[in-house]
C-alpha positions as a printed NumPy array, in Angstrom:
array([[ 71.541, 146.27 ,  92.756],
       [ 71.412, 142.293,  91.442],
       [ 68.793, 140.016,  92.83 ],
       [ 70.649, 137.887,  95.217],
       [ 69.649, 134.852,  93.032],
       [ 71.61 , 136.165,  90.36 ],
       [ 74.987, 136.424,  91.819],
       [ 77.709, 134.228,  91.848],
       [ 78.293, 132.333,  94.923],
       [ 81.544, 133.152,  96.84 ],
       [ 84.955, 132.115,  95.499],
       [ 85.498, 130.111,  98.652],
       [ 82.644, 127.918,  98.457],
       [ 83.106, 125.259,  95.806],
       [ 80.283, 124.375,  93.724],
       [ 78.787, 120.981,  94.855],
       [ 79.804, 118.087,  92.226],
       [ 77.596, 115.652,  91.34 ],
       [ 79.207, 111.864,  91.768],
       [ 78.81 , 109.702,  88.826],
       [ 76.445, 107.001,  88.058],
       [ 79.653, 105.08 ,  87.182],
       [ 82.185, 105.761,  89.879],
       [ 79.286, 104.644,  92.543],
       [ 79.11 , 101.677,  90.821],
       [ 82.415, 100.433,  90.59 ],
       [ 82.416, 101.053,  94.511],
       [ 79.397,  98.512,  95.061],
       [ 81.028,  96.412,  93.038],
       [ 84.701,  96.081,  94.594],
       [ 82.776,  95.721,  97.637],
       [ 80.658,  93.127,  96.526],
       [ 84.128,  91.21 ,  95.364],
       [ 85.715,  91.319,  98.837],
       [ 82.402,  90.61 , 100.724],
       [ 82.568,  87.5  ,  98.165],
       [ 86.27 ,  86.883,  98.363],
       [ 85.872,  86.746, 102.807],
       [ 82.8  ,  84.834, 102.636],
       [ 84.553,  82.123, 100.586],
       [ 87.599,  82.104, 102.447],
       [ 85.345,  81.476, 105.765],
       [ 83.732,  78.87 , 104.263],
       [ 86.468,  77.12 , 102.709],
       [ 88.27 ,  77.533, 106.373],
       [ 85.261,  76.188, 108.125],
       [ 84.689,  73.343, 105.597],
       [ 88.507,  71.745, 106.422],
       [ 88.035,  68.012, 107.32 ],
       [ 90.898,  65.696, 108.189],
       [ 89.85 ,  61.971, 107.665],
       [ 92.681,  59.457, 109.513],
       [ 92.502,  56.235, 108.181],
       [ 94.641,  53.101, 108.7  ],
       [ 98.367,  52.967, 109.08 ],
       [100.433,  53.153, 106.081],
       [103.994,  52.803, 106.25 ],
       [106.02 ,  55.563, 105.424],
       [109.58 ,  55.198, 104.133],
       [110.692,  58.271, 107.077],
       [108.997,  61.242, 108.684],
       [111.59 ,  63.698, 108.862],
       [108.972,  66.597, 110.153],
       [108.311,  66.957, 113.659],
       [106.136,  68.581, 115.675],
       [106.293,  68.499, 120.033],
       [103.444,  68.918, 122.003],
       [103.1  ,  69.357, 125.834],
       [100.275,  67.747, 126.47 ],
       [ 97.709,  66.755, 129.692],
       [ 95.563,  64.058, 129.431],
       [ 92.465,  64.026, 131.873],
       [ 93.009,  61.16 , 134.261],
       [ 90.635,  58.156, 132.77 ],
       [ 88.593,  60.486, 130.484],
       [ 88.851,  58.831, 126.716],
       [ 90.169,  61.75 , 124.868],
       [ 89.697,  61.882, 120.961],
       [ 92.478,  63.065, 118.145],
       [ 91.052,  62.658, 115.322],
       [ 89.427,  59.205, 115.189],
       [ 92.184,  57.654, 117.469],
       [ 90.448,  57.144, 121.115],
       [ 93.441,  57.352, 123.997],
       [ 92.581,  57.   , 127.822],
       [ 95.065,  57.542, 130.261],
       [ 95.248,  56.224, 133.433],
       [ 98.504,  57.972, 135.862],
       [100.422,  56.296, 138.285],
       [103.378,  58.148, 140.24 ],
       [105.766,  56.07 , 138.28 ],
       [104.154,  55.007, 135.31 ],
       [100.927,  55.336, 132.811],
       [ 98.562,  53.041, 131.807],
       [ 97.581,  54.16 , 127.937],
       [ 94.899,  52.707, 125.987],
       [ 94.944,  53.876, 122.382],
       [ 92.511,  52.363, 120.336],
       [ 91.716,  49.81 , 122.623],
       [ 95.696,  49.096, 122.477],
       [ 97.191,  48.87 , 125.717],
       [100.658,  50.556, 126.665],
       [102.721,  50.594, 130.003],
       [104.687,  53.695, 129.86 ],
       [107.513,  54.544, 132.363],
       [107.878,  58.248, 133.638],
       [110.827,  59.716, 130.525],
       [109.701,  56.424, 128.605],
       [109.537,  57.345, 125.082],
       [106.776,  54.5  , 123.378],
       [105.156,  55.152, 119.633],
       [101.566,  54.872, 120.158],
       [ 99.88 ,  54.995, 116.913],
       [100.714,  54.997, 112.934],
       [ 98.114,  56.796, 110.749],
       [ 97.665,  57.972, 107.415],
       [ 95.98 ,  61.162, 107.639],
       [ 93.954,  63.117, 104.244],
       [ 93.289,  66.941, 104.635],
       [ 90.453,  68.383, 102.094],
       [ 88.468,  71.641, 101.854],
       [ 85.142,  72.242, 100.278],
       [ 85.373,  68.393,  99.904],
       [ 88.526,  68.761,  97.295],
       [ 91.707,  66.716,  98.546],
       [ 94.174,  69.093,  99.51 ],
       [ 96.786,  67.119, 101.466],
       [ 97.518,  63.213, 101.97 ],
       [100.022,  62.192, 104.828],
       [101.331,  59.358, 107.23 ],
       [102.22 ,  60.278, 110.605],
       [103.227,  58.358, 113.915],
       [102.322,  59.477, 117.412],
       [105.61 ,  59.214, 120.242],
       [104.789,  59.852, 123.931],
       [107.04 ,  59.977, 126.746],
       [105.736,  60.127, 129.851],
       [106.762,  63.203, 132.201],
       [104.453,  62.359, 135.261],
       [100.956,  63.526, 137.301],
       [ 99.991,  67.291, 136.606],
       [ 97.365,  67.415, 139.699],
       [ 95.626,  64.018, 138.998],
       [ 96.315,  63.765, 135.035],
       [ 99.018,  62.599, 132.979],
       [102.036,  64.752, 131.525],
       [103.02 ,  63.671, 127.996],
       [105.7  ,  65.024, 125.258],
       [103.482,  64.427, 122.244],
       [105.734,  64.084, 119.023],
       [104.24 ,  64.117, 115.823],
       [106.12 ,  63.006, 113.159],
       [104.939,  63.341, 109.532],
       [105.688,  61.934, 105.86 ],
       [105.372,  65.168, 104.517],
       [105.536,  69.069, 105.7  ],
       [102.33 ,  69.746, 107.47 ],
       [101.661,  72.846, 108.606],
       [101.347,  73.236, 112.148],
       [ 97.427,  74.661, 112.117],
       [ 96.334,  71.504, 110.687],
       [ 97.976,  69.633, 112.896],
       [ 96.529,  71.612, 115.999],
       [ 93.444,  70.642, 114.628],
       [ 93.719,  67.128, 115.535],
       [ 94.581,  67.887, 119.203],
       [ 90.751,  68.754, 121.006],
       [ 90.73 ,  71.112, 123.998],
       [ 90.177,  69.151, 126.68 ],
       [ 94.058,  67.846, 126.237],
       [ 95.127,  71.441, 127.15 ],
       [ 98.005,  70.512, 124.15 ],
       [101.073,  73.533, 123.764],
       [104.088,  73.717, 121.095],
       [107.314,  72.944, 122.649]])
């Protein structure tokens, strides 16, 4: 009889392979590229800055965009760098923007602003726009004031961007 050291293993056990030097490193590797490729992509997302400047007028804005959107009664609310307070009334608003004043009847439709927005990312220029601001007023939501929020732009903008603009505190939804 053999020494059991000298047989053959089973058929139906495989012998165990050995993984390359090679293959293990092409794995670390296309990891490392998507760890790189998600980090940048965070960053670059993260880095997006919208600078709104002073009104430039377009020739037409054929995009828009509808909001509904709440304003806190007589909280200053900022989009972008435009400051808007809203005072309700039953029957009509009283609407500072910029230290503008507006007298808005409830289903009163009243441009409130003209801006020329820039979009960049990682500091690079990415997108350069003029847009106008139309509110009509729909009435009090509790004690705060109901608008339809149209933004209408120079150029297509996607929607995201423009979301950014709009903080929470206006409790802002696409129509």
């Amino acid at each position: 009889m053999e020494p059991v050291s000298a047989r053959p293993p089973p058929p139906s056990v495989p012998a165990p392979q050995k993984r390359s030097v090679r293959s293990r490193w092409g794995w670390y590797l296309g990891l490392s590229l998507i760890g790189l490729v998600l980090i940048t992509l965070i960053v670059a997302f993260i880095s997006i800055g919208i600078t709104i400047g002073g009104s430039e007028q377009a020739a037409h804005y054929p995009y828009t965009v509808t909001y509904d959107v709440t304003f806190p009664n007589s909280n200053p609310v900022q989009i972008g760098n435009i400051l808007i307070v809203a005072i309700p009334y039953a029957d009509h608003v009283s609407l500072s923007v910029d230290k503008v004043p507006y007298d808005i009847k409830v289903g009163e439709q009243k441009e409130i602003t003209q801006k020329q927005a820039a979009v960049t990312i990682l500091g690079y220029p990415l997108l350069s726009f003029s847009f106008k601001l139309d509110a009509t007023y729909n009435g009090l939501v509790d004690s705060d004031a109901s608008f339809s929020l149209g933004v209408r732009t120079s150029e297509q903008v996607p929607s995201a961007i423009i979301a950014r603009l709009l903080p929470p505190s206006v409790n802002a939804t696409p129509v």
